[in-house]
Short mmCIF file of C-alpha atoms in Angstrom, two decimals:
data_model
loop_
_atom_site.label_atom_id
_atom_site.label_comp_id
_atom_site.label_asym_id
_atom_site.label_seq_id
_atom_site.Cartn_x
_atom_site.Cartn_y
_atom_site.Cartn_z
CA UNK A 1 -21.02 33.99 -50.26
CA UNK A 2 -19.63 36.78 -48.52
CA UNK A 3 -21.83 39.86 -50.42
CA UNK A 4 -25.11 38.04 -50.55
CA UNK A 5 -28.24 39.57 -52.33
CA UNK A 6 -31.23 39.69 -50.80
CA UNK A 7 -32.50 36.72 -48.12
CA UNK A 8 -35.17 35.96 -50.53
CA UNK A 9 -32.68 35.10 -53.39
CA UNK A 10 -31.68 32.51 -51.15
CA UNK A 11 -34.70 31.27 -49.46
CA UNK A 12 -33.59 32.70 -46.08
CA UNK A 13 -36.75 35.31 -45.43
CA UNK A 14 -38.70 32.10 -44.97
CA UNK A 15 -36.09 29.06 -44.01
CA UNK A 16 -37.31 25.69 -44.21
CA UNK A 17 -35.43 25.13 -41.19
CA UNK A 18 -34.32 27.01 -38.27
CA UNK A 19 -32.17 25.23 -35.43
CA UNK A 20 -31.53 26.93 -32.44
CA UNK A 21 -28.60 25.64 -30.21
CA UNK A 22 -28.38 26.45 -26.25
CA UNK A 23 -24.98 25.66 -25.01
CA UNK A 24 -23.51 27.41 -21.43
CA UNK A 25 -26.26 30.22 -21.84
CA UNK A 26 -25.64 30.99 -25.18
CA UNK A 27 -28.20 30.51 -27.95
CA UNK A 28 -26.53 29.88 -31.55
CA UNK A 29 -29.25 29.99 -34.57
CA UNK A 30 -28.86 28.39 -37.98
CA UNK A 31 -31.35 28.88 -40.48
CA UNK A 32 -31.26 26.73 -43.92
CA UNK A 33 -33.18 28.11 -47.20
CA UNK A 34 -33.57 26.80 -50.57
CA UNK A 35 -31.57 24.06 -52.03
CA UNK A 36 -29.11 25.03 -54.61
CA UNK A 37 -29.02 24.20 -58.49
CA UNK A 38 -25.88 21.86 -57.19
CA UNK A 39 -28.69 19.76 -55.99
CA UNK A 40 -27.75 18.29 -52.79
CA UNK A 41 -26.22 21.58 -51.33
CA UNK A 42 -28.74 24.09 -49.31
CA UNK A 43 -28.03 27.63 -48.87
CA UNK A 44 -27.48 28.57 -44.85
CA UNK A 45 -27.05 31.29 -42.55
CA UNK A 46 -25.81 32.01 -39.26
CA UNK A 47 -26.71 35.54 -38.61
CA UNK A 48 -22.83 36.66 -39.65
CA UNK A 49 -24.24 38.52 -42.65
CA UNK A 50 -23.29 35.62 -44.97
CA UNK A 51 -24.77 33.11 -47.04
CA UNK A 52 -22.91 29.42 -46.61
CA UNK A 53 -23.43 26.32 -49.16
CA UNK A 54 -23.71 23.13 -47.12
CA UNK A 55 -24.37 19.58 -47.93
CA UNK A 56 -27.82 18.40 -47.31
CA UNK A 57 -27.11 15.91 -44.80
CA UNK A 58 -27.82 18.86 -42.32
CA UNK A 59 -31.14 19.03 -43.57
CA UNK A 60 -31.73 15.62 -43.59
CA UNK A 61 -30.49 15.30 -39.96
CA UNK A 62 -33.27 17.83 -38.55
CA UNK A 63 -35.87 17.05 -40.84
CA UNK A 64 -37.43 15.37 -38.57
CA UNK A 65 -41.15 16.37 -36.70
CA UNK A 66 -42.55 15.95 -32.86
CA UNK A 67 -44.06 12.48 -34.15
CA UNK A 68 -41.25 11.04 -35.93
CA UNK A 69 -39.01 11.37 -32.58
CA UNK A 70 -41.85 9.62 -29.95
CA UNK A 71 -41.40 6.60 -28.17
CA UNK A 72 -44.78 4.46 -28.44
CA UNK A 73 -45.74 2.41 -26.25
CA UNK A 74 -45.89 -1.28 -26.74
CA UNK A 75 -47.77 -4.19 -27.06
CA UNK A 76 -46.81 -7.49 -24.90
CA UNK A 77 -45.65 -10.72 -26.70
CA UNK A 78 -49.17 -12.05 -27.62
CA UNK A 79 -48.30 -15.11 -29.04
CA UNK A 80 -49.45 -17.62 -26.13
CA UNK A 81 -53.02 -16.22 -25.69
CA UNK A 82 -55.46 -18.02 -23.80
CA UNK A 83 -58.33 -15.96 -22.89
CA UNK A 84 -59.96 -13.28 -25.29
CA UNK A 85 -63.19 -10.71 -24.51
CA UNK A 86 -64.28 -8.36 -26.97
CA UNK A 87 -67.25 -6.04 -26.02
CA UNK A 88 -68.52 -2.35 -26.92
CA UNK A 89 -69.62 -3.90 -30.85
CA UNK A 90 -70.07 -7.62 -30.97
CA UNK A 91 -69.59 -9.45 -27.56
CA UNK A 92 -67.29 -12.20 -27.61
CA UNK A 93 -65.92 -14.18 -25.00
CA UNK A 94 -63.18 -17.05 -26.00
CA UNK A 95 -60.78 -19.14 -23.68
CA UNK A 96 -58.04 -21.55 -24.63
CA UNK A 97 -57.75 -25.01 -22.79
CA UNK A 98 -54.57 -27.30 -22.47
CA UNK A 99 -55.51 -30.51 -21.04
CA UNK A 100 -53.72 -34.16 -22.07
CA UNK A 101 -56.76 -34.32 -25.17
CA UNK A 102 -55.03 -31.05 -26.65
CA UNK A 103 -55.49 -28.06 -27.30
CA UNK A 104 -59.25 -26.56 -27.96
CA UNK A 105 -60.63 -23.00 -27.80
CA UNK A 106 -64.06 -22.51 -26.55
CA UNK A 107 -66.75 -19.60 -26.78
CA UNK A 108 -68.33 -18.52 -23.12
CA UNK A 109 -71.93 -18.31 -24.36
CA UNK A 110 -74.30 -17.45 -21.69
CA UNK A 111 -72.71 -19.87 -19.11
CA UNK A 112 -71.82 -22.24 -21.23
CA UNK A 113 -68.78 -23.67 -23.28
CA UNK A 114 -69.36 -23.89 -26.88
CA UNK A 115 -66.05 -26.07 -28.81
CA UNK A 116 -64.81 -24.23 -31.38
CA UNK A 117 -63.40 -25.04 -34.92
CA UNK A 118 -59.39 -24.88 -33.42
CA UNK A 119 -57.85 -23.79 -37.05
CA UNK A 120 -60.91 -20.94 -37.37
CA UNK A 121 -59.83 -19.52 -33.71
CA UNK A 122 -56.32 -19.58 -34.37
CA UNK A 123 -56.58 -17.56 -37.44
CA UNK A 124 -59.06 -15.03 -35.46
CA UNK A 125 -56.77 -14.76 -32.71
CA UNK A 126 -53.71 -14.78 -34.77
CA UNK A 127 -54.96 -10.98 -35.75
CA UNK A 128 -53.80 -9.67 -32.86
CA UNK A 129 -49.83 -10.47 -34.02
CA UNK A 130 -50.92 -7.80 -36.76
CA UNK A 131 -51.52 -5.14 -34.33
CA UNK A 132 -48.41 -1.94 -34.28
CA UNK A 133 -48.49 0.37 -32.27
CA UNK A 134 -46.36 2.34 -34.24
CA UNK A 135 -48.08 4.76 -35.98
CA UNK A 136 -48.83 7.77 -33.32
CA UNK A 137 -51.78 9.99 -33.90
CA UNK A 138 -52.11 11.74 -30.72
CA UNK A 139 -49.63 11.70 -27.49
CA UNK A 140 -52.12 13.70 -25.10
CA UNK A 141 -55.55 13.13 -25.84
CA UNK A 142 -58.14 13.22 -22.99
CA UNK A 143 -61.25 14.15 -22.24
CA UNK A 144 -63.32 15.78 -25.14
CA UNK A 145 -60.55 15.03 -27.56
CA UNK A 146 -60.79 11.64 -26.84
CA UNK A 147 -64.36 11.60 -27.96
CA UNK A 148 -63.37 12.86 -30.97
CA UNK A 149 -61.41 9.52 -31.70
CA UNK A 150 -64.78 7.44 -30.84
CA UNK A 151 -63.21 6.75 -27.50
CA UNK A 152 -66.49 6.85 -25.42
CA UNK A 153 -68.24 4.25 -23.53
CA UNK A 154 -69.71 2.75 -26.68
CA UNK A 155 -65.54 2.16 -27.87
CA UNK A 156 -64.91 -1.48 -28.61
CA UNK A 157 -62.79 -2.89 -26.16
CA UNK A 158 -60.24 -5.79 -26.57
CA UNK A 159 -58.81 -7.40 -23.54
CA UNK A 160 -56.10 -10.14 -24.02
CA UNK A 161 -55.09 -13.11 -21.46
CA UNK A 162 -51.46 -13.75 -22.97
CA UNK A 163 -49.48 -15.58 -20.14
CA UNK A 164 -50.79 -18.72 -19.41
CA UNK A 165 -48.39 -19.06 -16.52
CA UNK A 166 -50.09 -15.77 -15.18
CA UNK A 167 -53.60 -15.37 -15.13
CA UNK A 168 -53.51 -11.85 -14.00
CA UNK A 169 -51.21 -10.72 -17.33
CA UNK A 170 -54.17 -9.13 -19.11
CA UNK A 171 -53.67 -5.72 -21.86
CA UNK A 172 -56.80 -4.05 -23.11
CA UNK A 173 -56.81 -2.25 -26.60
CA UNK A 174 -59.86 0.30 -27.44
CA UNK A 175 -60.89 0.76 -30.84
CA UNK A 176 -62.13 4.03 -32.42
CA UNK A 177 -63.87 5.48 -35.43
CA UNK A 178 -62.47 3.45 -38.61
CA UNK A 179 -61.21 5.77 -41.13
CA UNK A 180 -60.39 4.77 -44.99
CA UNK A 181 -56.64 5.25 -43.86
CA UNK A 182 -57.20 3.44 -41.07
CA UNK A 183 -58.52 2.58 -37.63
CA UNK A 184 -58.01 4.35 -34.08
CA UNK A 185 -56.94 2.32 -31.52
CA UNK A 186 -55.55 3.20 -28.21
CA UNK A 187 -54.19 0.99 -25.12
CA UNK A 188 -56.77 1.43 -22.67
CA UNK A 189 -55.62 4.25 -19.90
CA UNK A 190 -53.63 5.94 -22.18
CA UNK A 191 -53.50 9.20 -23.86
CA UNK A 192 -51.62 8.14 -26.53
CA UNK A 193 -53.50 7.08 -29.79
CA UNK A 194 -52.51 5.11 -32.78
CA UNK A 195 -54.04 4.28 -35.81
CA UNK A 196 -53.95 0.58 -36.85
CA UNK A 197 -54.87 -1.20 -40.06
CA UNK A 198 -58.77 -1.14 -40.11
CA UNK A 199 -59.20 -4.99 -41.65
CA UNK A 200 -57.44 -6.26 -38.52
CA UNK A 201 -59.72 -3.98 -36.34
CA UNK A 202 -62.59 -5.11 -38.29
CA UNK A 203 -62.11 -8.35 -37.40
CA UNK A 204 -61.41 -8.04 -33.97
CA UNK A 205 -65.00 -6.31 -33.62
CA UNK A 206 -67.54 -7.41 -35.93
CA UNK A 207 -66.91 -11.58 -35.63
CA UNK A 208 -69.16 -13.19 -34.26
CA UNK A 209 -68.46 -16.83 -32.07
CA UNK A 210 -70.80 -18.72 -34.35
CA UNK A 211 -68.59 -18.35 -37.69
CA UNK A 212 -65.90 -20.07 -35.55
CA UNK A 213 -67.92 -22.99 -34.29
CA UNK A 214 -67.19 -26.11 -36.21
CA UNK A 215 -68.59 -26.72 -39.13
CA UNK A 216 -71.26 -29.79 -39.33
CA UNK A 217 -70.34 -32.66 -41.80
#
């Protein structure tokens, strides 16, 4: 459109999108208004005193925020755990053993071993397959901002034994204030924080060992 009416006819006062391209000093802006009655076409300018129709696959190309383009971090393979210790809600304290009887899981109750119902620990510790960390919140909290997560010393804290090859393999998820939408969660260290599904994080925190003992026939 080479005598355009006024910006505002086109969206262009206040684009939805402005790119700015730096390339051997040089800084190139495009800015993209409204979308046209053609549908898929978006009105754009370059500065040149123009208006240009484009497809919207330019749109759709940028339209993207800080959060969509972050690389989160990521949980090890936790399918071979062994050893489990939840503490900051309900205290739990469960280790796997592989012996020529089998297989049995165990809660660490003051000192002592206490067997536990093998398909009831399986299930519990088969929530920890559920857990993405793929939904960023936050990418720099710390300090008083973490507090406002519920990352304080009262956060529950999940640490995970998952090589059984390597006792020393350990990874340590904290868990934050449960919203309706879901729960905050946050490798422990990190500033980064997630939010994970709050029935899984439920779980995690609020079992207790004695609903996985076995149950008396």
């Amino acid at each position: 459109i080479k005598n355009p009416r006024d910006p505002a006819s086109y969206g262009l006062d206040k684009p939805i999108c402005t790119i700015s391209v730096t390339a051997n000093g040089t800084t190139s802006k495009v800015m993209i208004g409204d979308r046209s009655v053609a549908g898929s076409i978006y009105y754009l300018s370059t500065g040149d005193e123009k208006v240009h129709m484009v497809d919207g696959a330019l749109f759709s190309a940028f339209y993207y925020g800080l959060y969509d383009l972050i690389t989160c971090e990521e949980l090890p393979n936790l399918k071979d755990v062994w050893g489990l210790k939840i503490s900051g809600f309900t205290d739990m304290d469960l280790s796997c053993v592989w012996d020529d009887q089998g297989i049995r899981w165990y809660a660490n109750v003051n000192g002592e071993k206490q067997l536990l119902d093998f398909a009831k620990a399986e299930e519990f510790v088969a929530n920890l397959q559920k857990i993405s960390l793929d939904n960023c919140i936050c990418y720099n909290a710390e300090g008083d901002l973490l507090e406002q997560y519920g990352f304080d010393e009262k956060a529950a804290k999940v640490t995970v034994n998952y090589a059984q090859d390597d006792p020393e393999k350990t990874v340590t998820l904290e868990l934050g204030y449960a919203l309706e939408e879901g729960t905050y969660a946050r490798l422990a260290g990190s500033k980064m924080i997630y939010m994970i599904d709050s029935r899984v994080a439920n779980v995690l925190r609020a079992t207790e060992y004695t609903s996985l003992l076995q149950t008396q026939k």
